[in-house]
Amino acid sequence: MVLPLPLTRSKPTAESPVEFMARSHRLRWYELLPWVVAAGAFLVYPSYLALGAQVMIMVLFALSLDLIMGYAGIVTLGHAAFFGVGAYTAGLLAVHGWGEPISALFVSAAVAGVVGAISGYIVLRTTGLTLLMLTLAVVSMLNEAANKAGSITGGADGLQGITLQPLLGLFRFDLYGRVAYIYCALVLFAVWLLVRLLVHSPFGRSLTGVRENLVRMHAIGAPVHRRMVTAYAIGAALAGIAGALQAQTTQFVALNVMSFDLSGAVLIMLILGGVGRLYGAFLGAPLYMVAQDMLSRLDPVYWFFWIGLLLVMVVMFARGGVLGVGDVIWHRLKK
Amino acid sequence: MSQILPAIVSILFHGVAYAMILYVVSVGLSVTMGLMGFANLAHGVFAMFGGYITVNLMNDYGVPFLPALVVAVVVVAAASVVLERLLYAKLYNAGEIEQVLFTIGLIFMSIAVTKFLWGPSPQHLTLPDSLKGEIQILGRSFPTYRAFIIVLGCVIAFSLWAAIERTRFGARIRASVDNRRMAKSVGINTDRLFSLSFALGSGLAALGGGVGAEILAIHPAYAIEHLVYFLIVVSVGGMGSIRGPFLAALLLGVSDTACKYLFPEIGAFFIYVALFAALLWRPAGLFGRA
């Protein structure tokens, strides 16, 4: 039922909710920029393709966190758990003869998604510090499990001996990382489309509702816990894909794929770019990797200090990250 | 039978000593969380600096154990107030994401600073002669150091309980934990109260770090390595209470020691499974007031 608006406020130009939704879902020209950059980098920097693939994997990982943290508002310290589950799944599949990469991605996503759904069901019943602790406990527990199960996972030495079949049976993974680069770019593109579709869907809108006003979402009868667990599981599955890509392209899984350090790093990437904006991941991940590379070269022992300082500065003076600051400047200029 | 009893006594003894350290370090975090709802992941940093200062004063300057501890507590408490007024206070009304990232940033910086000042290797506490050796209790001998820790932990827990339940300062804290806005409107200066309790909590953490340096080894990654355990004590204990973290720390310390002693391969998993079960059953903590 549509309630008539008071006469004084009804304007012929008033936008209907349908129009608002359609408008915000419409593709803008600047949304194609990352893909132009990715294609350009492939042509201009042929000797940095391995690094490029790594950057895209981290973008994908940060994008999966954005769905959980930026849209559903769940702050987690354990997102690397799902990256690790995906990496170990893909790695173990390849070691044991399942060398077909694309189906392995799907399997990894499914396994990580199931782990995400189960752990999410438990941890999302709590909030605040308890939730932070439980997400951290999940990552510590899985790390401990991977370490102790050395006969299966290689333990602290890492999982070695990953061999892949050619992509689609046609393209062999080459020494220069050309195929790996294109493979990562295509997977990232597909995931980006999926996440974009999700956040603009009614499901995505209800996640934003949970983030912005939990009490009201409960009051209107939205199944809050189920929505959050679903988002958490989807985010976990996407992180699993990122982990699987990492295992496949580097042909190695190290124990530190499941660690507080990686969970922290992906949080920083997202906060640097901007949380809850879909493109924060695309800016933040490359920015973090460049900053880390530069700082660790300038100051190999104490670069952690500068990353920490950068983080404190961003929180103190530039909330919303690069995109947030860009927004503010853009609106000032328009006035 | 004659084998089992000593094992149980030994597990209990070591577990309780470990629990006391966890309690003394974490109790400040519980109060911070209960008062301001601030997710201070960097709380362990204060304990770590307490440990470093104590060990450093003793080893390099020949300061006796107790004065070194006092200096560590005072220095860390004073530094924490400066940090609180300059930085933390700006984030009380910010979102959880900002608080978490800010405190992770502090942890990263603390790792680099301690590496710079004291190097990457773990620091060893040289115990004073009075705490070395063993004492006889009921015909059994126990390490004096751990017995000292247990006594100290109980004294601190009792004094805190008395301070919170029996003094005006404690009444103000309880009022502010229950309802900060109401407490403010009846004239309690909650900002100052918070600075004071923040300093107290950090000072206690420094004490725990210094006294417990032989149980929780002091090294640059201290704040990250033990973060889960500090958070478990606070979450299971329930925020903003004094008794809760004490019971939670006892539970965690004893069961962790028992699991690692009895099942060294898979001991850590029991703790986590029990943790999930406990918080699935009571999400607000086992001993919370709410």
XYZ file of C-alpha atoms in Angstrom:
625
model
C 0.000 0.000 0.000
C 1.302 3.450 -0.891
C 0.514 6.230 1.533
C -0.272 9.607 -0.051
C 2.378 12.148 0.795
C 1.341 15.455 2.370
C 0.508 17.957 -0.370
C 3.181 20.441 0.588
C 5.962 17.924 0.155
C 4.861 16.211 -3.027
C 6.956 17.334 -5.914
C 6.652 15.976 -9.418
C 10.390 15.264 -9.441
C 10.311 13.099 -6.276
C 12.166 9.884 -6.917
C 10.377 6.617 -6.264
C 12.227 3.923 -4.306
C 12.387 1.803 -7.449
C 14.076 4.624 -9.339
C 16.499 5.185 -6.459
C 17.466 1.520 -6.433
C 17.826 1.394 -10.217
C 19.912 4.574 -10.220
C 22.318 3.370 -7.554
C 22.733 0.055 -9.353
C 23.507 1.643 -12.727
C 27.053 1.165 -13.981
C 29.161 4.356 -13.973
C 32.091 5.036 -16.254
C 34.600 5.140 -13.410
C 33.665 1.634 -12.339
C 35.532 0.383 -15.391
C 38.780 2.119 -14.346
C 40.239 -0.819 -12.351
C 39.815 -3.096 -15.356
C 41.421 -0.579 -17.701
C 44.330 -0.323 -15.247
C 44.588 -4.111 -14.990
C 44.679 -4.485 -18.777
C 47.150 -1.590 -19.122
C 49.470 -3.054 -16.496
C 49.493 -6.345 -18.372
C 50.779 -4.604 -21.497
C 53.108 -2.048 -19.887
C 54.780 -4.087 -17.119
C 55.250 -7.626 -18.482
C 57.962 -8.382 -15.914
C 55.763 -7.553 -12.889
C 52.879 -9.875 -13.694
C 53.478 -12.187 -10.719
C 53.240 -9.180 -8.402
C 50.160 -7.995 -10.298
C 48.451 -11.338 -9.712
C 49.280 -11.070 -6.003
C 47.755 -7.589 -5.870
C 44.551 -8.821 -7.507
C 44.316 -11.732 -5.067
C 44.568 -9.273 -2.193
C 41.950 -7.028 -3.830
C 39.646 -10.041 -4.012
C 40.370 -10.876 -0.373
C 39.708 -7.304 0.768
C 36.534 -7.218 -1.336
C 35.250 -10.305 0.488
C 35.952 -8.573 3.804
C 34.128 -5.473 2.604
C 30.956 -7.526 2.182
C 31.207 -8.720 5.807
C 32.577 -5.607 7.481
C 31.605 -2.759 5.200
C 28.073 -3.879 4.414
C 26.991 -6.180 7.250
C 29.027 -4.227 9.839
C 30.658 -7.315 11.380
C 34.148 -6.446 12.638
C 36.333 -9.547 12.415
C 39.931 -10.344 13.272
C 39.714 -13.813 11.772
C 39.030 -13.317 8.095
C 42.346 -14.954 7.195
C 40.885 -18.234 8.495
C 38.794 -18.549 5.345
C 41.625 -17.432 3.076
C 43.678 -20.198 4.666
C 40.943 -22.820 4.346
C 40.606 -21.973 0.655
C 44.365 -22.066 0.124
C 44.789 -25.425 1.861
C 41.772 -26.909 0.046
C 43.064 -25.906 -3.377
C 46.607 -26.911 -2.443
C 45.632 -30.328 -1.124
C 43.395 -30.997 -4.123
C 46.270 -30.227 -6.489
C 48.771 -32.281 -4.482
C 46.447 -35.273 -4.557
C 45.885 -35.206 -8.290
C 42.962 -32.811 -8.727
C 44.961 -30.394 -10.853
C 42.047 -28.813 -12.684
C 42.146 -25.201 -11.419
C 38.623 -23.866 -11.986
C 36.686 -26.714 -10.391
C 39.172 -26.571 -7.495
C 38.213 -22.913 -7.019
C 34.576 -23.887 -6.640
C 35.430 -26.663 -4.184
C 37.598 -24.265 -2.147
C 34.820 -21.682 -2.100
C 32.345 -24.322 -0.922
C 34.608 -25.607 1.866
C 35.459 -22.084 3.073
C 31.767 -21.160 2.855
C 30.755 -24.118 5.009
C 33.442 -23.286 7.587
C 32.207 -19.688 7.481
C 28.575 -20.718 7.953
C 29.323 -22.985 10.915
C 31.675 -20.591 12.689
C 29.454 -17.639 11.787
C 26.434 -19.322 13.313
C 28.280 -19.513 16.625
C 30.303 -16.309 16.709
C 27.568 -14.002 15.393
C 25.425 -14.642 18.436
C 27.853 -12.419 20.314
C 28.859 -8.786 19.780
C 31.696 -6.401 20.510
C 34.835 -7.651 22.191
C 33.496 -11.208 22.521
C 32.866 -11.364 18.777
C 36.387 -10.066 18.101
C 37.814 -12.675 20.450
C 35.868 -15.544 18.878
C 36.866 -14.609 15.319
C 40.461 -14.495 16.525
C 39.981 -17.844 18.281
C 38.757 -19.433 15.019
C 41.876 -18.343 13.154
C 44.182 -19.446 16.003
C 42.443 -22.809 16.203
C 42.716 -23.498 12.471
C 46.337 -22.353 12.462
C 47.063 -24.751 15.314
C 45.241 -27.538 13.452
C 47.230 -26.955 10.252
C 50.442 -26.851 12.269
C 49.721 -30.081 14.164
C 48.468 -31.984 11.098
C 51.938 -31.743 9.547
C 51.639 -35.060 7.734
C 48.747 -33.659 5.670
C 49.472 -29.943 5.436
C 53.261 -29.886 5.644
C 53.013 -28.014 8.959
C 55.442 -25.161 9.459
C 57.366 -26.083 6.275
C 54.340 -25.287 4.163
C 52.492 -27.349 1.595
C 54.663 -28.167 -1.393
C 54.301 -30.105 -4.633
C 51.285 -28.300 -6.085
C 51.034 -28.981 -9.823
C 48.212 -27.632 -11.962
C 46.742 -28.746 -15.238
C 46.469 -26.135 -18.004
C 43.604 -23.685 -17.616
C 40.529 -25.013 -19.487
C 42.863 -27.693 -20.825
C 44.370 -25.118 -23.188
C 46.547 -22.569 -21.407
C 49.556 -23.835 -19.493
C 50.615 -21.700 -16.486
C 53.805 -20.087 -17.788
C 56.992 -18.928 -16.105
C 56.223 -15.230 -16.682
C 52.833 -15.466 -14.978
C 50.860 -14.279 -18.010
C 48.193 -16.965 -17.718
C 48.094 -16.611 -13.933
C 47.591 -12.850 -14.280
C 44.709 -13.174 -16.736
C 43.208 -15.997 -14.677
C 43.266 -13.877 -11.500
C 41.864 -10.872 -13.352
C 38.950 -12.874 -14.751
C 38.128 -14.465 -11.390
C 38.305 -11.064 -9.697
C 36.007 -9.615 -12.377
C 33.452 -12.397 -11.854
C 33.547 -11.978 -8.055
C 33.276 -8.198 -8.372
C 30.153 -8.588 -10.539
C 28.675 -10.981 -7.991
C 29.401 -8.720 -5.003
C 28.091 -5.691 -6.879
C 24.894 -7.547 -7.663
C 24.620 -8.684 -4.042
C 25.064 -5.319 -2.361
C 22.466 -3.682 -4.587
C 19.976 -6.518 -4.128
C 17.302 -6.485 -1.400
C 19.611 -8.823 0.525
C 22.425 -6.280 0.384
C 20.068 -3.493 1.423
C 18.968 -5.468 4.456
C 22.627 -5.983 5.394
C 23.126 -2.229 5.303
C 20.028 -1.969 7.481
C 21.583 -4.333 10.030
C 24.748 -2.245 10.041
C 22.983 1.092 10.384
C 20.191 0.256 12.809
C 20.112 -3.168 14.369
C 17.204 -2.435 16.685
C 14.974 -1.268 13.871
C 15.815 -4.291 11.744
C 14.775 -6.515 14.627
C 11.625 -4.437 15.078
C 10.496 -4.789 11.469
C 10.944 -8.538 11.753
C 14.002 -9.003 9.572
C 15.777 -12.303 10.255
C 18.909 -10.482 11.420
C 20.988 -13.421 12.600
C 20.270 -15.450 9.457
C 21.128 -12.480 7.224
C 24.411 -11.936 9.039
C 25.369 -15.604 8.932
C 24.549 -15.716 5.202
C 26.686 -12.653 4.520
C 29.473 -14.081 6.674
C 29.368 -17.395 4.782
C 29.385 -15.682 1.382
C 32.298 -13.487 2.457
C 34.091 -16.595 3.715
C 33.527 -18.408 0.405
C 34.916 -15.438 -1.552
C 37.925 -15.258 0.778
C 38.342 -18.986 0.117
C 38.516 -18.256 -3.611
C 41.223 -15.663 -2.953
C 43.162 -18.202 -0.887
C 42.759 -20.867 -3.572
C 44.060 -18.457 -6.228
C 47.058 -17.726 -4.044
C 47.821 -21.445 -3.609
C 47.432 -22.097 -7.328
C 49.465 -19.171 -8.617
C 52.333 -19.473 -6.120
C 52.138 -23.304 -5.999
C 52.825 -23.144 -2.283
C 50.790 -22.752 0.898
C 52.574 -21.334 3.939
C 51.247 -21.740 7.464
C 50.900 -17.971 7.821
C 47.937 -17.862 5.408
C 45.922 -18.413 8.580
C 47.225 -15.811 10.980
C 46.356 -12.696 12.876
C 48.932 -10.877 10.734
C 47.079 -11.547 7.496
C 43.699 -10.773 9.094
C 45.160 -7.494 10.285
C 46.734 -6.737 6.913
C 43.463 -7.178 5.037
C 41.683 -4.949 7.571
C 44.304 -2.278 6.956
C 43.959 -2.585 3.185
C 40.240 -2.063 3.419
C 40.454 0.860 5.847
C 43.104 2.542 3.661
C 40.869 2.383 0.603
C 37.543 2.963 2.303
C 35.100 0.590 4.019
C 31.678 -0.276 2.642
C 32.154 1.314 -0.774
C 32.911 -1.686 -2.989
C 35.971 0.122 -4.427
C 37.919 0.541 -1.207
C 39.455 -2.874 -1.825
C 40.611 -1.894 -5.328
C 42.495 1.128 -3.985
C 43.519 -0.090 -0.559
C 45.123 -3.422 -1.467
C 47.568 -2.010 -4.073
C 48.267 0.969 -1.812
C 49.075 -1.282 1.161
C 51.273 -3.570 -0.915
C 53.206 -0.664 -2.394
C 53.562 0.966 1.036
C 54.708 -2.297 2.598
C 57.205 -2.865 -0.197
C 58.634 0.646 0.052
C 58.752 0.731 3.838
C 60.315 -2.707 4.179
C 63.000 -1.668 1.697
C 63.679 1.658 3.439
C 63.572 0.171 6.904
C 63.756 -3.636 6.790
C 63.629 -4.164 10.566
C 61.202 -1.533 11.807
C 58.777 -1.086 8.901
C 56.019 -2.397 11.197
C 56.280 0.880 13.069
C 55.440 2.911 9.986
C 52.500 0.676 9.057
C 51.194 1.089 12.611
C 51.682 4.840 12.496
C 49.934 5.009 9.115
C 47.009 3.102 10.616
C 46.762 5.426 13.629
C 46.938 8.459 11.323
C 44.194 7.125 9.049
C 41.915 6.464 12.021
C 42.660 9.868 13.564
C 42.570 12.100 10.530
C 41.261 10.277 7.464
C 38.326 8.089 8.431
C 36.841 6.571 5.338
C 40.251 6.070 3.750
C 41.319 7.407 0.373
C 37.818 7.216 -1.081
C 36.320 8.943 1.963
C 38.802 11.802 1.762
C 38.223 11.981 -1.998
C 34.497 12.282 -1.349
C 34.970 15.178 1.066
C 37.235 17.051 -1.377
C 34.824 16.409 -4.263
C 31.878 17.807 -2.300
C 33.875 20.879 -1.220
C 34.797 21.576 -4.844
C 31.214 21.228 -6.029
C 29.970 23.875 -3.601
C 46.716 -43.621 42.863
C 49.910 -42.331 44.365
C 50.792 -41.037 40.882
C 47.528 -39.211 40.245
C 47.271 -37.004 43.313
C 50.641 -35.238 42.896
C 49.799 -34.640 39.227
C 46.489 -33.028 40.133
C 48.086 -30.884 42.825
C 50.844 -29.833 40.439
C 48.377 -28.947 37.658
C 46.224 -26.966 40.065
C 49.215 -25.128 41.490
C 50.712 -24.146 38.135
C 47.282 -23.469 36.666
C 46.303 -21.106 39.463
C 49.609 -19.228 39.218
C 49.084 -18.850 35.467
C 45.486 -17.749 36.109
C 46.635 -15.022 38.505
C 48.874 -13.511 35.839
C 46.067 -13.645 33.269
C 43.742 -12.012 35.774
C 46.046 -9.194 36.831
C 46.822 -8.359 33.206
C 43.240 -8.586 31.930
C 41.139 -7.054 34.685
C 41.890 -3.520 33.501
C 40.593 -4.411 30.042
C 37.334 -5.616 31.550
C 36.828 -2.298 33.323
C 37.742 -0.286 30.190
C 35.296 -2.341 28.161
C 32.549 -2.054 30.753
C 32.976 1.680 31.325
C 33.449 3.028 27.829
C 32.790 0.079 25.576
C 36.230 0.652 24.132
C 37.658 -2.401 22.344
C 41.256 -1.877 23.453
C 43.167 -4.686 21.740
C 46.426 -2.966 22.711
C 45.936 -3.667 26.425
C 48.648 -6.345 26.315
C 51.116 -3.672 25.175
C 50.998 -2.147 28.661
C 51.762 -5.531 30.216
C 54.623 -6.022 27.776
C 56.198 -2.659 28.602
C 55.792 -3.415 32.292
C 57.733 -6.609 31.758
C 60.449 -4.951 29.680
C 60.978 -2.122 32.151
C 61.143 -4.507 35.125
C 63.581 -6.893 33.469
C 65.697 -4.088 32.069
C 65.986 -2.220 35.371
C 66.987 -5.416 37.169
C 69.447 -6.769 34.635
C 71.124 -3.576 33.409
C 70.893 -1.264 36.414
C 70.906 -3.736 39.291
C 67.634 -2.440 40.737
C 66.025 -4.960 43.144
C 62.843 -6.778 42.072
C 60.209 -4.864 44.035
C 61.433 -1.301 43.320
C 61.774 -2.259 39.640
C 58.160 -3.414 39.635
C 56.988 -0.206 41.276
C 58.843 1.934 38.721
C 57.397 -0.134 35.865
C 53.846 0.233 37.176
C 54.170 3.987 37.712
C 55.818 4.646 34.339
C 53.296 2.559 32.392
C 50.298 4.016 34.266
C 51.536 7.574 33.623
C 52.216 6.870 29.954
C 48.801 5.267 29.556
C 47.029 8.372 30.857
C 48.875 10.514 28.324
C 47.869 8.111 25.544
C 44.311 7.981 26.823
C 43.872 11.766 26.950
C 45.632 12.427 23.632
C 44.384 9.581 21.458
C 41.922 7.119 23.008
C 39.557 9.864 24.178
C 39.040 10.990 20.577
C 37.671 7.580 19.648
C 35.124 6.939 22.409
C 32.288 7.837 20.115
C 33.822 6.338 16.990
C 32.775 2.994 15.595
C 34.180 -0.334 16.624
C 36.148 -0.591 13.362
C 38.080 2.589 14.150
C 38.846 1.462 17.708
C 40.043 -1.934 16.535
C 42.266 -0.496 13.806
C 43.672 2.185 16.072
C 44.659 -0.349 18.710
C 46.096 -2.738 16.099
C 48.174 0.216 14.895
C 49.422 0.703 18.463
C 50.353 -2.994 18.678
C 52.350 -2.800 15.433
C 54.181 0.278 16.672
C 54.919 -1.364 20.024
C 56.461 -4.380 18.261
C 58.844 -2.125 16.360
C 59.654 0.030 19.392
C 60.502 -2.930 21.639
C 62.598 -4.500 18.885
C 64.452 -1.216 18.531
C 65.039 -0.745 22.257
C 65.612 -4.288 23.465
C 66.143 -6.486 20.407
C 64.029 -9.355 19.083
C 64.949 -12.081 21.605
C 62.884 -12.919 24.715
C 63.906 -11.278 28.000
C 64.665 -13.326 31.072
C 63.736 -12.298 34.549
C 66.439 -12.963 37.146
C 64.467 -13.766 40.253
C 65.699 -12.414 43.588
C 67.103 -15.084 45.906
C 64.081 -14.871 48.199
C 61.820 -16.075 45.364
C 64.118 -18.829 44.144
C 63.896 -22.366 45.422
C 60.933 -24.094 46.926
C 58.759 -23.861 49.980
C 57.104 -26.641 51.953
C 53.329 -26.638 52.235
C 51.592 -29.644 53.827
C 54.601 -31.834 53.283
C 54.938 -31.022 49.606
C 57.384 -28.626 48.032
C 56.263 -25.881 45.638
C 58.251 -23.278 43.688
C 58.365 -20.113 45.789
C 57.969 -17.846 42.751
C 54.611 -19.360 41.795
C 53.394 -19.392 45.371
C 54.290 -15.688 45.550
C 52.294 -15.034 42.377
C 49.245 -16.834 43.756
C 49.357 -14.860 47.004
C 49.889 -11.590 45.132
C 47.022 -12.341 42.720
C 44.639 -13.095 45.568
C 45.661 -9.935 47.427
C 45.089 -7.837 44.290
C 41.750 -9.491 43.562
C 40.604 -8.906 47.140
C 41.790 -5.264 47.211
C 40.065 -4.563 43.896
C 36.886 -6.164 45.127
C 37.040 -4.078 48.293
C 37.820 -0.918 46.321
C 34.931 -1.443 43.932
C 32.352 -2.629 46.467
C 33.294 -0.637 49.555
C 34.618 2.776 48.478
C 33.060 5.858 46.954
C 35.386 5.611 43.959
C 34.135 2.058 43.389
C 30.532 3.120 43.703
C 31.127 5.757 41.020
C 32.664 3.148 38.737
C 29.757 0.762 39.259
C 27.292 3.557 38.574
C 29.088 4.527 35.376
C 29.262 0.930 34.140
C 25.538 0.481 34.703
C 24.438 3.754 33.125
C 27.015 6.263 31.984
C 24.588 9.043 31.053
C 22.721 8.785 34.334
C 25.992 8.776 36.267
C 27.054 11.912 34.399
C 23.806 13.672 35.126
C 24.060 13.083 38.880
C 27.398 14.864 38.808
C 29.979 12.117 38.440
C 32.926 13.287 36.371
C 32.997 10.222 34.135
C 35.900 11.458 32.008
C 38.200 11.758 35.015
C 36.870 8.526 36.456
C 37.699 6.835 33.221
C 41.220 8.272 33.040
C 41.833 7.057 36.565
C 40.537 3.561 35.988
C 42.405 3.382 32.683
C 45.629 4.231 34.505
C 44.840 1.719 37.235
C 44.104 -1.003 34.662
C 47.289 -0.302 32.690
C 49.326 -0.175 35.886
C 47.953 -3.562 36.932
C 48.722 -4.908 33.453
C 52.303 -3.663 33.835
C 52.498 -5.379 37.218
C 51.212 -8.604 35.680
C 53.697 -8.326 32.848
C 56.595 -7.743 35.233
C 55.710 -10.343 37.858
C 54.667 -12.890 35.259
C 57.718 -12.485 33.042
C 58.781 -16.053 33.832
C 55.347 -17.462 32.903
C 54.421 -15.286 29.905
C 57.790 -14.640 28.280
C 58.490 -10.999 27.428
C 59.236 -10.534 23.705
C 58.150 -8.065 20.998
C 55.091 -10.071 19.825
C 53.776 -10.459 23.416
C 50.687 -8.311 22.830
C 49.571 -10.358 19.815
C 50.578 -13.773 21.081
C 48.564 -13.593 24.287
C 45.762 -11.384 22.946
C 43.313 -14.279 22.589
C 43.786 -15.311 26.210
C 43.329 -11.794 27.571
C 40.170 -11.429 25.502
C 38.872 -14.829 26.634
C 39.227 -13.801 30.282
C 37.247 -10.621 29.644
C 34.551 -12.154 27.426
C 33.925 -15.246 29.510
C 34.070 -13.210 32.698
C 31.603 -10.630 31.474
C 32.454 -6.985 30.862
C 32.840 -4.461 33.621
C 32.978 -6.795 36.571
C 35.795 -7.672 38.962
C 34.661 -11.104 40.110
C 33.881 -12.396 36.593
C 37.381 -12.094 35.142
C 38.812 -13.682 38.302
C 36.650 -16.783 37.944
C 37.169 -16.849 34.167
C 40.939 -16.575 34.586
C 40.931 -19.432 37.113
C 38.870 -21.585 34.751
C 41.099 -20.778 31.786
C 44.409 -21.031 33.621
C 43.694 -24.368 35.276
C 42.019 -26.022 32.275
C 44.695 -24.769 29.875
C 47.460 -26.109 32.114
C 45.614 -29.398 32.557
C 44.964 -29.853 28.834
C 48.520 -29.034 27.841
C 49.876 -31.369 30.508
C 47.522 -34.290 29.892
C 47.063 -34.017 26.090
C 50.034 -32.045 24.773
C 49.134 -32.749 21.126
C 45.541 -31.573 21.061
C 45.214 -29.700 24.358
C 44.650 -26.291 22.771
C 41.569 -27.539 20.923
C 39.754 -28.507 24.109
C 40.062 -24.947 25.317
C 38.629 -23.524 22.112
C 35.798 -26.051 21.907
C 34.890 -25.360 25.540
C 35.061 -21.646 24.800
C 32.659 -21.907 21.868
C 30.284 -24.082 23.871
C 30.367 -21.682 26.823
C 29.651 -18.614 24.721
C 27.013 -20.400 22.653
C 25.296 -21.171 25.931
C 25.750 -17.711 27.464
C 26.838 -15.116 24.886
C 27.240 -12.361 27.495
C 29.820 -14.345 29.469
C 29.517 -16.939 32.198
C 29.865 -14.656 35.187
C 28.498 -11.361 33.886
C 26.149 -9.309 35.992
C 23.525 -8.846 33.280
